[in-house]
C-alpha cells in the first residue's frame, strides 16, 4: 500500500514551506504545488492525493473535482472565504481551518492597533523624528484602556484571546456572536453576551473577529456605525468586507467616531487612493496580523496532526461547517 500523500498547494516562500513540510508524519509524503501553476499541472498531483493543504493559493474547482481520493482539505489560515465550501459539501470533502493556530498573533495585533490609536503612536513617532516635540499630544487626545468597554464581534479562538488581553489592561468585555458561549464560559472568561445593537451603542472599542460569510458581510453596517459613540474606535483584523468601508470613511470624515485600526480592507491590496490611508485617526497594516514566525510551527503541527487523525479513522478537528447557499 502506497504511503498516504499530502499535496501542499501554496504561495509561500521556500523558508516557510520547509518549516511546514518538516511536520510531515513518518510514513506520509508531501508533494509541493505552486498555486500559480496552470490547473492542468495541478491536476497531475492531486489525482492520487489523500489530503490537500492550502495556503496563500486558490483551490480551483477543477482541481478539487479531480481529487477523488481526498479525505480532508486542511487550511493553514483561520479564514475560509476563498474556499468553495458548497462544492466541497457536494463532494463530501470536509474542510478544516487552522484550529486557532494564529489566534495569539491576531489578538496581539488587535491590541496593538487599539493602543496605537489611544496613544496616537504613529503621529507621535512622526512628530518626534521631525523635531516637532510632543506636537500631536495636547493632554486631551490620548487615553487609557482601563475602565473602557470593549465590544468583540465574534468570540471564537481569536476573540477569546483578545478578551484576555484587554482584561489585562483593566478593560471590561462584552461580545456579540451568532452562537454565544455558555453561561459557564461567560463567567469563566468574565465577559457578557449582548445583542449587536447594544454592542454598537455602548462599546468604547469595537473589534471584529469573525469569518467572512454572506451573513457577516457588512455586519458593521452604516446603521451600526451610526449607533457608535463619537469617542469610540473600530478595529478590524478579520476580513475587510465585514465592515462597510464607505460608511466607515464617511463616519471618520464627519467625526462621528474617533478612529479606526485596520489590518484588512474591502479590496486588497488596498488602493493607494483609498481615503483611509490619508486620515490621521486611522492606523493601517497590510493584512499581516496573523503572520509571525511563531505561527508557522503551530499551523503545521495542527494541520498534519489533523491529517494523521483522519488517516487513523478519527474525525477531523476544526471543521468549517458554515456551508452556505
PDB file of C-alpha atoms in Angstrom:
ATOM      1  CA  UNK A   1       0.000   0.000   0.000  1.00  0.00           C
ATOM      2  CA  UNK A   2       1.363   3.391  -1.020  1.00  0.00           C
ATOM      3  CA  UNK A   3       2.226   5.963   1.614  1.00  0.00           C
ATOM      4  CA  UNK A   4      -0.578   8.479   2.254  1.00  0.00           C
ATOM      5  CA  UNK A   5       0.023  11.520   0.067  1.00  0.00           C
ATOM      6  CA  UNK A   6      -0.422  15.135   1.105  1.00  0.00           C
ATOM      7  CA  UNK A   7      -0.413  17.854  -1.552  1.00  0.00           C
ATOM      8  CA  UNK A   8       0.526  21.344  -0.349  1.00  0.00           C
ATOM      9  CA  UNK A   9      -0.858  23.967  -2.738  1.00  0.00           C
ATOM     10  CA  UNK A  10       0.732  27.239  -1.735  1.00  0.00           C
ATOM     11  CA  UNK A  11       2.179  30.642  -2.468  1.00  0.00           C
ATOM     12  CA  UNK A  12       4.687  30.788   0.392  1.00  0.00           C
ATOM     13  CA  UNK A  13       8.443  31.471   0.482  1.00  0.00           C
ATOM     14  CA  UNK A  14      10.687  28.419   0.472  1.00  0.00           C
ATOM     15  CA  UNK A  15      11.855  29.007   4.054  1.00  0.00           C
ATOM     16  CA  UNK A  16       8.292  28.734   5.327  1.00  0.00           C
ATOM     17  CA  UNK A  17       7.479  25.767   3.107  1.00  0.00           C
ATOM     18  CA  UNK A  18      10.406  23.928   4.673  1.00  0.00           C
ATOM     19  CA  UNK A  19       9.003  24.592   8.150  1.00  0.00           C
ATOM     20  CA  UNK A  20       5.551  23.345   7.157  1.00  0.00           C
ATOM     21  CA  UNK A  21       6.718  20.174   5.434  1.00  0.00           C
ATOM     22  CA  UNK A  22       9.099  19.303   8.272  1.00  0.00           C
ATOM     23  CA  UNK A  23       5.993  18.254  10.205  1.00  0.00           C
ATOM     24  CA  UNK A  24       5.093  15.577   7.659  1.00  0.00           C
ATOM     25  CA  UNK A  25       4.419  12.440   9.753  1.00  0.00           C
ATOM     26  CA  UNK A  26       6.562   9.373   9.293  1.00  0.00           C
ATOM     27  CA  UNK A  27       5.144   7.240   6.538  1.00  0.00           C
ATOM     28  CA  UNK A  28       3.485  10.198   4.767  1.00  0.00           C
ATOM     29  CA  UNK A  29       4.752  12.141   1.765  1.00  0.00           C
ATOM     30  CA  UNK A  30       4.144  15.797   0.926  1.00  0.00           C
ATOM     31  CA  UNK A  31       4.136  16.981  -2.689  1.00  0.00           C
ATOM     32  CA  UNK A  32       4.526  20.701  -3.338  1.00  0.00           C
ATOM     33  CA  UNK A  33       2.363  22.527  -5.875  1.00  0.00           C
ATOM     34  CA  UNK A  34       2.868  26.203  -6.693  1.00  0.00           C
ATOM     35  CA  UNK A  35      -0.566  27.827  -6.605  1.00  0.00           C
ATOM     36  CA  UNK A  36       0.299  29.847  -9.725  1.00  0.00           C
ATOM     37  CA  UNK A  37       0.733  26.729 -11.850  1.00  0.00           C
ATOM     38  CA  UNK A  38      -1.887  26.093 -14.547  1.00  0.00           C
ATOM     39  CA  UNK A  39      -4.768  23.900 -13.418  1.00  0.00           C
ATOM     40  CA  UNK A  40      -3.630  21.102 -15.742  1.00  0.00           C
ATOM     41  CA  UNK A  41      -0.310  20.864 -13.912  1.00  0.00           C
ATOM     42  CA  UNK A  42      -2.017  20.831 -10.529  1.00  0.00           C
ATOM     43  CA  UNK A  43      -4.361  18.025 -11.601  1.00  0.00           C
ATOM     44  CA  UNK A  44      -1.434  15.660 -12.046  1.00  0.00           C
ATOM     45  CA  UNK A  45      -0.514  15.915  -8.373  1.00  0.00           C
ATOM     46  CA  UNK A  46      -3.967  15.771  -6.779  1.00  0.00           C
ATOM     47  CA  UNK A  47      -5.391  12.794  -8.671  1.00  0.00           C
ATOM     48  CA  UNK A  48      -3.786  10.361  -6.213  1.00  0.00           C
ATOM     49  CA  UNK A  49      -3.723  12.693  -3.187  1.00  0.00           C
ATOM     50  CA  UNK A  50      -5.223  11.618   0.122  1.00  0.00           C
ATOM     51  CA  UNK A  51      -5.092  15.115   1.643  1.00  0.00           C
ATOM     52  CA  UNK A  52      -4.718  18.695   0.435  1.00  0.00           C
ATOM     53  CA  UNK A  53      -3.224  21.558   2.436  1.00  0.00           C
ATOM     54  CA  UNK A  54      -3.869  25.043   1.052  1.00  0.00           C
ATOM     55  CA  UNK A  55      -2.334  28.383   1.955  1.00  0.00           C
ATOM     56  CA  UNK A  56      -1.958  31.639   0.041  1.00  0.00           C
ATOM     57  CA  UNK A  57      -3.330  29.966  -3.056  1.00  0.00           C
ATOM     58  CA  UNK A  58      -6.749  29.314  -4.557  1.00  0.00           C
ATOM     59  CA  UNK A  59      -8.028  25.772  -4.685  1.00  0.00           C
ATOM     60  CA  UNK A  60      -9.521  25.635  -8.171  1.00  0.00           C
ATOM     61  CA  UNK A  61     -12.835  23.832  -8.653  1.00  0.00           C
ATOM     62  CA  UNK A  62     -11.359  21.604 -11.345  1.00  0.00           C
ATOM     63  CA  UNK A  63      -8.540  20.580  -9.014  1.00  0.00           C
ATOM     64  CA  UNK A  64     -10.999  19.808  -6.241  1.00  0.00           C
ATOM     65  CA  UNK A  65     -13.176  17.691  -8.531  1.00  0.00           C
ATOM     66  CA  UNK A  66     -10.131  15.734  -9.697  1.00  0.00           C
ATOM     67  CA  UNK A  67      -9.085  14.929  -6.112  1.00  0.00           C
ATOM     68  CA  UNK A  68     -11.358  11.895  -5.883  1.00  0.00           C
ATOM     69  CA  UNK A  69      -9.390  10.250  -3.049  1.00  0.00           C
ATOM     70  CA  UNK A  70      -9.038  13.297  -0.831  1.00  0.00           C
ATOM     71  CA  UNK A  71     -10.319  12.845   2.712  1.00  0.00           C
ATOM     72  CA  UNK A  72      -9.697  16.363   4.008  1.00  0.00           C
ATOM     73  CA  UNK A  73      -8.836  19.851   2.769  1.00  0.00           C
ATOM     74  CA  UNK A  74      -6.759  21.433   5.511  1.00  0.00           C
ATOM     75  CA  UNK A  75      -6.214  25.189   5.655  1.00  0.00           C
ATOM     76  CA  UNK A  76      -3.273  26.868   7.362  1.00  0.00           C
ATOM     77  CA  UNK A  77      -5.329  30.034   7.884  1.00  0.00           C
ATOM     78  CA  UNK A  78      -8.350  30.768  10.029  1.00  0.00           C
ATOM     79  CA  UNK A  79     -10.402  32.313   7.203  1.00  0.00           C
ATOM     80  CA  UNK A  80     -12.109  30.215   4.570  1.00  0.00           C
ATOM     81  CA  UNK A  81     -13.930  32.784   2.431  1.00  0.00           C
ATOM     82  CA  UNK A  82     -11.928  31.876  -0.699  1.00  0.00           C
ATOM     83  CA  UNK A  83     -12.883  28.190  -0.465  1.00  0.00           C
ATOM     84  CA  UNK A  84     -15.781  26.756  -2.485  1.00  0.00           C
ATOM     85  CA  UNK A  85     -17.439  25.203   0.529  1.00  0.00           C
ATOM     86  CA  UNK A  86     -20.622  24.410  -1.384  1.00  0.00           C
ATOM     87  CA  UNK A  87     -18.674  22.252  -3.838  1.00  0.00           C
ATOM     88  CA  UNK A  88     -16.754  20.570  -1.029  1.00  0.00           C
ATOM     89  CA  UNK A  89     -20.052  19.751   0.618  1.00  0.00           C
ATOM     90  CA  UNK A  90     -21.362  18.245  -2.630  1.00  0.00           C
ATOM     91  CA  UNK A  91     -18.191  16.170  -2.992  1.00  0.00           C
ATOM     92  CA  UNK A  92     -18.374  15.184   0.695  1.00  0.00           C
ATOM     93  CA  UNK A  93     -14.867  16.513   1.358  1.00  0.00           C
ATOM     94  CA  UNK A  94     -14.550  18.129   4.795  1.00  0.00           C
ATOM     95  CA  UNK A  95     -12.618  21.372   5.153  1.00  0.00           C
ATOM     96  CA  UNK A  96     -10.777  22.380   8.339  1.00  0.00           C
ATOM     97  CA  UNK A  97      -9.181  25.679   9.247  1.00  0.00           C
ATOM     98  CA  UNK A  98      -6.062  26.130  11.360  1.00  0.00           C
ATOM     99  CA  UNK A  99      -7.675  25.449  14.732  1.00  0.00           C
ATOM    100  CA  UNK A 100      -6.779  28.856  16.143  1.00  0.00           C
ATOM    101  CA  UNK A 101      -3.048  28.481  15.485  1.00  0.00           C
ATOM    102  CA  UNK A 102      -2.709  32.178  14.620  1.00  0.00           C
ATOM    103  CA  UNK A 103      -5.080  33.448  17.313  1.00  0.00           C
ATOM    104  CA  UNK A 104      -2.259  34.757  19.519  1.00  0.00           C
ATOM    105  CA  UNK A 105      -0.763  36.749  16.648  1.00  0.00           C
ATOM    106  CA  UNK A 106      -4.047  38.308  15.544  1.00  0.00           C
ATOM    107  CA  UNK A 107      -5.064  39.136  19.101  1.00  0.00           C
ATOM    108  CA  UNK A 108      -1.695  40.843  19.637  1.00  0.00           C
ATOM    109  CA  UNK A 109      -2.269  42.932  16.515  1.00  0.00           C
ATOM    110  CA  UNK A 110      -5.756  43.953  17.618  1.00  0.00           C
ATOM    111  CA  UNK A 111      -4.369  45.179  20.926  1.00  0.00           C
ATOM    112  CA  UNK A 112      -1.509  46.936  19.130  1.00  0.00           C
ATOM    113  CA  UNK A 113      -3.977  48.839  16.949  1.00  0.00           C
ATOM    114  CA  UNK A 114      -6.084  49.819  19.972  1.00  0.00           C
ATOM    115  CA  UNK A 115      -3.104  51.182  21.877  1.00  0.00           C
ATOM    116  CA  UNK A 116      -1.660  52.893  18.798  1.00  0.00           C
ATOM    117  CA  UNK A 117      -4.893  54.826  18.362  1.00  0.00           C
ATOM    118  CA  UNK A 118      -5.338  55.594  22.058  1.00  0.00           C
ATOM    119  CA  UNK A 119      -1.736  56.823  22.434  1.00  0.00           C
ATOM    120  CA  UNK A 120      -1.506  58.464  18.960  1.00  0.00           C
ATOM    121  CA  UNK A 121       1.597  56.393  18.433  1.00  0.00           C
ATOM    122  CA  UNK A 122       2.092  56.857  14.688  1.00  0.00           C
ATOM    123  CA  UNK A 123       1.624  60.629  14.823  1.00  0.00           C
ATOM    124  CA  UNK A 124       3.879  60.934  17.875  1.00  0.00           C
ATOM    125  CA  UNK A 125       6.621  58.875  16.235  1.00  0.00           C
ATOM    126  CA  UNK A 126       6.476  61.017  13.099  1.00  0.00           C
ATOM    127  CA  UNK A 127       6.487  64.292  15.012  1.00  0.00           C
ATOM    128  CA  UNK A 128       9.403  63.246  17.215  1.00  0.00           C
ATOM    129  CA  UNK A 129      11.513  62.293  14.180  1.00  0.00           C
ATOM    130  CA  UNK A 130      10.670  65.610  12.518  1.00  0.00           C
ATOM    131  CA  UNK A 131      11.652  67.687  15.548  1.00  0.00           C
ATOM    132  CA  UNK A 132       8.068  68.633  16.492  1.00  0.00           C
ATOM    133  CA  UNK A 133       8.400  67.603  20.126  1.00  0.00           C
ATOM    134  CA  UNK A 134       5.095  66.442  21.650  1.00  0.00           C
ATOM    135  CA  UNK A 135       3.175  68.218  18.877  1.00  0.00           C
ATOM    136  CA  UNK A 136       0.355  65.671  18.430  1.00  0.00           C
ATOM    137  CA  UNK A 137      -0.403  65.438  22.174  1.00  0.00           C
ATOM    138  CA  UNK A 138      -2.477  68.192  23.775  1.00  0.00           C
ATOM    139  CA  UNK A 139      -3.415  66.473  27.034  1.00  0.00           C
ATOM    140  CA  UNK A 140      -6.975  65.737  25.953  1.00  0.00           C
ATOM    141  CA  UNK A 141      -6.490  63.385  22.995  1.00  0.00           C
ATOM    142  CA  UNK A 142      -4.776  60.299  24.428  1.00  0.00           C
ATOM    143  CA  UNK A 143      -6.471  57.628  26.516  1.00  0.00           C
ATOM    144  CA  UNK A 144      -6.048  54.553  28.714  1.00  0.00           C
ATOM    145  CA  UNK A 145      -7.563  51.106  28.265  1.00  0.00           C
ATOM    146  CA  UNK A 146      -8.505  50.834  31.940  1.00  0.00           C
ATOM    147  CA  UNK A 147     -12.229  51.110  32.519  1.00  0.00           C
ATOM    148  CA  UNK A 148     -13.124  51.047  28.819  1.00  0.00           C
ATOM    149  CA  UNK A 149     -15.803  48.697  27.500  1.00  0.00           C
ATOM    150  CA  UNK A 150     -14.509  46.561  24.642  1.00  0.00           C
ATOM    151  CA  UNK A 151     -17.091  45.032  22.320  1.00  0.00           C
ATOM    152  CA  UNK A 152     -15.918  41.932  20.460  1.00  0.00           C
ATOM    153  CA  UNK A 153     -17.852  40.843  17.379  1.00  0.00           C
ATOM    154  CA  UNK A 154     -17.101  37.124  17.104  1.00  0.00           C
ATOM    155  CA  UNK A 155     -15.978  35.177  20.169  1.00  0.00           C
ATOM    156  CA  UNK A 156     -14.066  32.331  18.553  1.00  0.00           C
ATOM    157  CA  UNK A 157     -10.418  31.472  19.209  1.00  0.00           C
ATOM    158  CA  UNK A 158      -9.187  34.962  18.341  1.00  0.00           C
ATOM    159  CA  UNK A 159     -11.990  36.836  20.061  1.00  0.00           C
ATOM    160  CA  UNK A 160     -11.333  34.992  23.302  1.00  0.00           C
ATOM    161  CA  UNK A 161      -7.622  35.767  23.117  1.00  0.00           C
ATOM    162  CA  UNK A 162      -8.479  39.448  22.639  1.00  0.00           C
ATOM    163  CA  UNK A 163     -10.769  39.338  25.674  1.00  0.00           C
ATOM    164  CA  UNK A 164      -7.966  38.011  27.864  1.00  0.00           C
ATOM    165  CA  UNK A 165      -5.529  40.631  26.634  1.00  0.00           C
ATOM    166  CA  UNK A 166      -7.705  43.690  27.121  1.00  0.00           C
ATOM    167  CA  UNK A 167      -8.708  42.467  30.576  1.00  0.00           C
ATOM    168  CA  UNK A 168      -5.004  42.572  31.399  1.00  0.00           C
ATOM    169  CA  UNK A 169      -5.296  46.333  30.814  1.00  0.00           C
ATOM    170  CA  UNK A 170      -8.309  46.504  33.172  1.00  0.00           C
ATOM    171  CA  UNK A 171     -10.866  46.886  30.400  1.00  0.00           C
ATOM    172  CA  UNK A 172     -14.287  45.227  30.524  1.00  0.00           C
ATOM    173  CA  UNK A 173     -15.566  42.961  27.751  1.00  0.00           C
ATOM    174  CA  UNK A 174     -18.891  42.336  26.078  1.00  0.00           C
ATOM    175  CA  UNK A 175     -19.425  40.424  22.863  1.00  0.00           C
ATOM    176  CA  UNK A 176     -21.840  39.504  20.120  1.00  0.00           C
ATOM    177  CA  UNK A 177     -21.776  36.139  18.383  1.00  0.00           C
ATOM    178  CA  UNK A 178     -24.390  34.252  16.384  1.00  0.00           C
ATOM    179  CA  UNK A 179     -23.524  31.281  18.584  1.00  0.00           C
ATOM    180  CA  UNK A 180     -22.912  32.703  22.082  1.00  0.00           C
ATOM    181  CA  UNK A 181     -20.864  30.842  24.650  1.00  0.00           C
ATOM    182  CA  UNK A 182     -22.499  29.058  27.564  1.00  0.00           C
ATOM    183  CA  UNK A 183     -23.214  30.984  30.752  1.00  0.00           C
ATOM    184  CA  UNK A 184     -20.459  28.991  32.422  1.00  0.00           C
ATOM    185  CA  UNK A 185     -17.928  30.026  29.761  1.00  0.00           C
ATOM    186  CA  UNK A 186     -19.052  33.645  30.018  1.00  0.00           C
ATOM    187  CA  UNK A 187     -18.462  33.587  33.759  1.00  0.00           C
ATOM    188  CA  UNK A 188     -15.069  31.926  33.395  1.00  0.00           C
ATOM    189  CA  UNK A 189     -13.949  34.477  30.804  1.00  0.00           C
ATOM    190  CA  UNK A 190     -15.620  37.360  32.675  1.00  0.00           C
ATOM    191  CA  UNK A 191     -17.428  38.510  29.544  1.00  0.00           C
ATOM    192  CA  UNK A 192     -21.065  39.314  28.720  1.00  0.00           C
ATOM    193  CA  UNK A 193     -23.095  38.380  25.643  1.00  0.00           C
ATOM    194  CA  UNK A 194     -25.188  41.268  24.285  1.00  0.00           C
ATOM    195  CA  UNK A 195     -27.288  41.977  21.178  1.00  0.00           C
ATOM    196  CA  UNK A 196     -25.351  43.520  18.312  1.00  0.00           C
ATOM    197  CA  UNK A 197     -27.208  46.830  18.585  1.00  0.00           C
ATOM    198  CA  UNK A 198     -26.303  47.127  22.273  1.00  0.00           C
ATOM    199  CA  UNK A 199     -22.665  46.399  21.462  1.00  0.00           C
ATOM    200  CA  UNK A 200     -22.597  49.210  18.883  1.00  0.00           C
ATOM    201  CA  UNK A 201     -24.281  51.689  21.232  1.00  0.00           C
ATOM    202  CA  UNK A 202     -22.305  51.090  24.412  1.00  0.00           C
ATOM    203  CA  UNK A 203     -18.773  49.974  23.459  1.00  0.00           C
ATOM    204  CA  UNK A 204     -15.783  52.295  23.667  1.00  0.00           C
ATOM    205  CA  UNK A 205     -13.803  49.956  21.424  1.00  0.00           C
ATOM    206  CA  UNK A 206     -15.306  47.586  18.842  1.00  0.00           C
ATOM    207  CA  UNK A 207     -13.102  44.865  17.402  1.00  0.00           C
ATOM    208  CA  UNK A 208     -14.090  42.405  14.647  1.00  0.00           C
ATOM    209  CA  UNK A 209     -13.117  38.726  14.784  1.00  0.00           C
ATOM    210  CA  UNK A 210     -15.404  36.638  12.601  1.00  0.00           C
ATOM    211  CA  UNK A 211     -15.095  34.775   9.298  1.00  0.00           C
ATOM    212  CA  UNK A 212     -16.441  36.363   6.127  1.00  0.00           C
ATOM    213  CA  UNK A 213     -19.732  34.774   5.061  1.00  0.00           C
ATOM    214  CA  UNK A 214     -22.870  36.116   3.399  1.00  0.00           C
ATOM    215  CA  UNK A 215     -24.236  36.641   6.907  1.00  0.00           C
ATOM    216  CA  UNK A 216     -21.233  38.599   8.211  1.00  0.00           C
ATOM    217  CA  UNK A 217     -20.603  40.744   5.111  1.00  0.00           C
ATOM    218  CA  UNK A 218     -21.113  44.357   6.250  1.00  0.00           C
ATOM    219  CA  UNK A 219     -22.163  43.199   9.713  1.00  0.00           C
ATOM    220  CA  UNK A 220     -20.581  46.510  10.699  1.00  0.00           C
ATOM    221  CA  UNK A 221     -23.075  48.458   8.617  1.00  0.00           C
ATOM    222  CA  UNK A 222     -23.822  52.141   8.180  1.00  0.00           C
ATOM    223  CA  UNK A 223     -26.651  51.675  10.681  1.00  0.00           C
ATOM    224  CA  UNK A 224     -24.338  50.055  13.216  1.00  0.00           C
ATOM    225  CA  UNK A 225     -21.658  52.703  12.800  1.00  0.00           C
ATOM    226  CA  UNK A 226     -24.312  55.395  13.282  1.00  0.00           C
ATOM    227  CA  UNK A 227     -25.062  53.906  16.723  1.00  0.00           C
ATOM    228  CA  UNK A 228     -21.445  54.167  17.904  1.00  0.00           C
ATOM    229  CA  UNK A 229     -20.263  56.743  20.411  1.00  0.00           C
ATOM    230  CA  UNK A 230     -18.368  59.711  18.906  1.00  0.00           C
ATOM    231  CA  UNK A 231     -15.453  58.726  21.182  1.00  0.00           C
ATOM    232  CA  UNK A 232     -15.456  55.061  20.040  1.00  0.00           C
ATOM    233  CA  UNK A 233     -12.863  53.387  17.839  1.00  0.00           C
ATOM    234  CA  UNK A 234     -13.317  50.460  15.458  1.00  0.00           C
ATOM    235  CA  UNK A 235     -10.791  47.683  14.815  1.00  0.00           C
ATOM    236  CA  UNK A 236     -10.877  45.088  12.039  1.00  0.00           C
ATOM    237  CA  UNK A 237      -8.328  42.281  11.823  1.00  0.00           C
ATOM    238  CA  UNK A 238     -10.700  39.689  10.331  1.00  0.00           C
ATOM    239  CA  UNK A 239     -11.793  40.294   6.724  1.00  0.00           C
ATOM    240  CA  UNK A 240     -12.287  43.657   5.040  1.00  0.00           C
ATOM    241  CA  UNK A 241     -15.872  43.188   3.839  1.00  0.00           C
ATOM    242  CA  UNK A 242     -17.256  42.579   7.337  1.00  0.00           C
ATOM    243  CA  UNK A 243     -17.136  46.404   7.576  1.00  0.00           C
ATOM    244  CA  UNK A 244     -18.980  48.700   5.196  1.00  0.00           C
ATOM    245  CA  UNK A 245     -15.884  50.647   4.221  1.00  0.00           C
ATOM    246  CA  UNK A 246     -17.683  53.575   2.574  1.00  0.00           C
ATOM    247  CA  UNK A 247     -19.818  54.056   5.684  1.00  0.00           C
ATOM    248  CA  UNK A 248     -16.691  53.925   7.842  1.00  0.00           C
ATOM    249  CA  UNK A 249     -14.945  56.538   5.692  1.00  0.00           C
ATOM    250  CA  UNK A 250     -17.941  58.874   5.963  1.00  0.00           C
ATOM    251  CA  UNK A 251     -18.137  58.437   9.747  1.00  0.00           C
ATOM    252  CA  UNK A 252     -14.426  59.173  10.183  1.00  0.00           C
ATOM    253  CA  UNK A 253     -14.537  62.204   7.895  1.00  0.00           C
ATOM    254  CA  UNK A 254     -17.509  63.644   9.747  1.00  0.00           C
ATOM    255  CA  UNK A 255     -16.060  62.930  13.194  1.00  0.00           C
ATOM    256  CA  UNK A 256     -18.956  60.640  14.143  1.00  0.00           C
ATOM    257  CA  UNK A 257     -16.446  58.106  15.522  1.00  0.00           C
ATOM    258  CA  UNK A 258     -12.969  58.772  16.860  1.00  0.00           C
ATOM    259  CA  UNK A 259     -10.778  56.425  14.846  1.00  0.00           C
ATOM    260  CA  UNK A 260     -10.142  53.060  13.220  1.00  0.00           C
ATOM    261  CA  UNK A 261      -7.390  50.454  13.187  1.00  0.00           C
ATOM    262  CA  UNK A 262      -7.461  48.273  10.081  1.00  0.00           C
ATOM    263  CA  UNK A 263      -5.420  45.258   9.050  1.00  0.00           C
ATOM    264  CA  UNK A 264      -7.863  44.380   6.261  1.00  0.00           C
ATOM    265  CA  UNK A 265      -9.753  46.203   3.516  1.00  0.00           C
ATOM    266  CA  UNK A 266     -12.650  45.520   1.181  1.00  0.00           C
ATOM    267  CA  UNK A 267     -10.194  45.475  -1.738  1.00  0.00           C
ATOM    268  CA  UNK A 268      -6.704  44.044  -1.223  1.00  0.00           C
ATOM    269  CA  UNK A 269      -4.034  45.154  -1.801  1.00  0.00           C
ATOM    270  CA  UNK A 270      -5.606  48.422  -0.717  1.00  0.00           C
ATOM    271  CA  UNK A 271      -5.873  51.096  -3.419  1.00  0.00           C
ATOM    272  CA  UNK A 272      -3.332  53.867  -2.897  1.00  0.00           C
ATOM    273  CA  UNK A 273      -6.158  56.395  -3.383  1.00  0.00           C
ATOM    274  CA  UNK A 274      -8.236  54.960  -0.535  1.00  0.00           C
ATOM    275  CA  UNK A 275      -9.162  57.902   1.756  1.00  0.00           C
ATOM    276  CA  UNK A 276      -8.452  55.769   4.839  1.00  0.00           C
ATOM    277  CA  UNK A 277      -4.738  55.960   4.047  1.00  0.00           C
ATOM    278  CA  UNK A 278      -4.763  59.741   4.386  1.00  0.00           C
ATOM    279  CA  UNK A 279      -6.569  60.003   7.722  1.00  0.00           C
ATOM    280  CA  UNK A 280      -4.595  60.816  10.869  1.00  0.00           C
ATOM    281  CA  UNK A 281      -7.124  58.979  13.037  1.00  0.00           C
ATOM    282  CA  UNK A 282      -6.629  55.686  11.189  1.00  0.00           C
ATOM    283  CA  UNK A 283      -3.826  53.156  11.728  1.00  0.00           C
ATOM    284  CA  UNK A 284      -3.351  50.609   8.939  1.00  0.00           C
ATOM    285  CA  UNK A 285      -1.367  47.411   8.364  1.00  0.00           C
ATOM    286  CA  UNK A 286      -1.234  45.130   5.264  1.00  0.00           C
ATOM    287  CA  UNK A 287      -3.328  42.091   6.306  1.00  0.00           C
ATOM    288  CA  UNK A 288      -0.371  40.930   8.343  1.00  0.00           C
ATOM    289  CA  UNK A 289      -1.939  40.353  11.765  1.00  0.00           C
ATOM    290  CA  UNK A 290      -1.717  36.572  11.624  1.00  0.00           C
ATOM    291  CA  UNK A 291       1.763  36.444  10.141  1.00  0.00           C
ATOM    292  CA  UNK A 292       4.526  35.776  12.647  1.00  0.00           C
ATOM    293  CA  UNK A 293       7.384  33.299  12.556  1.00  0.00           C
ATOM    294  CA  UNK A 294       5.941  31.589  15.628  1.00  0.00           C
ATOM    295  CA  UNK A 295       2.616  30.776  13.988  1.00  0.00           C
ATOM    296  CA  UNK A 296       4.019  28.550  11.239  1.00  0.00           C
ATOM    297  CA  UNK A 297       5.062  25.866  13.703  1.00  0.00           C
ATOM    298  CA  UNK A 298       1.626  25.768  15.324  1.00  0.00           C
ATOM    299  CA  UNK A 299      -0.138  25.819  11.954  1.00  0.00           C
ATOM    300  CA  UNK A 300       1.933  22.947  10.630  1.00  0.00           C
ATOM    301  CA  UNK A 301       1.652  20.888  13.799  1.00  0.00           C
ATOM    302  CA  UNK A 302      -2.129  21.258  13.845  1.00  0.00           C
ATOM    303  CA  UNK A 303      -2.519  20.605  10.100  1.00  0.00           C
ATOM    304  CA  UNK A 304      -0.526  17.393   9.991  1.00  0.00           C
ATOM    305  CA  UNK A 305      -1.962  16.276  13.320  1.00  0.00           C
ATOM    306  CA  UNK A 306      -5.435  16.685  11.885  1.00  0.00           C
ATOM    307  CA  UNK A 307      -4.442  14.792   8.746  1.00  0.00           C
ATOM    308  CA  UNK A 308      -2.967  11.940  10.750  1.00  0.00           C
ATOM    309  CA  UNK A 309      -6.107  11.846  12.874  1.00  0.00           C
ATOM    310  CA  UNK A 310      -8.293  11.382   9.794  1.00  0.00           C
ATOM    311  CA  UNK A 311      -5.942   8.753   8.326  1.00  0.00           C
ATOM    312  CA  UNK A 312      -6.317   6.755  11.524  1.00  0.00           C
ATOM    313  CA  UNK A 313     -10.093   6.833  11.253  1.00  0.00           C
ATOM    314  CA  UNK A 314     -10.858   9.623  13.726  1.00  0.00           C
ATOM    315  CA  UNK A 315     -12.980  12.690  12.916  1.00  0.00           C
ATOM    316  CA  UNK A 316     -11.061  15.867  11.997  1.00  0.00           C
ATOM    317  CA  UNK A 317     -10.998  18.876  14.286  1.00  0.00           C
ATOM    318  CA  UNK A 318     -11.829  22.500  13.483  1.00  0.00           C
ATOM    319  CA  UNK A 319     -14.182  21.625  10.632  1.00  0.00           C
ATOM    320  CA  UNK A 320     -15.760  24.533   8.787  1.00  0.00           C
ATOM    321  CA  UNK A 321     -19.478  23.837   8.964  1.00  0.00           C
ATOM    322  CA  UNK A 322     -20.941  27.079   7.706  1.00  0.00           C
ATOM    323  CA  UNK A 323     -21.775  25.871   4.176  1.00  0.00           C
ATOM    324  CA  UNK A 324     -23.960  28.476   2.557  1.00  0.00           C
ATOM    325  CA  UNK A 325     -26.168  28.560  -0.470  1.00  0.00           C
TER     326      UNK A 325
END
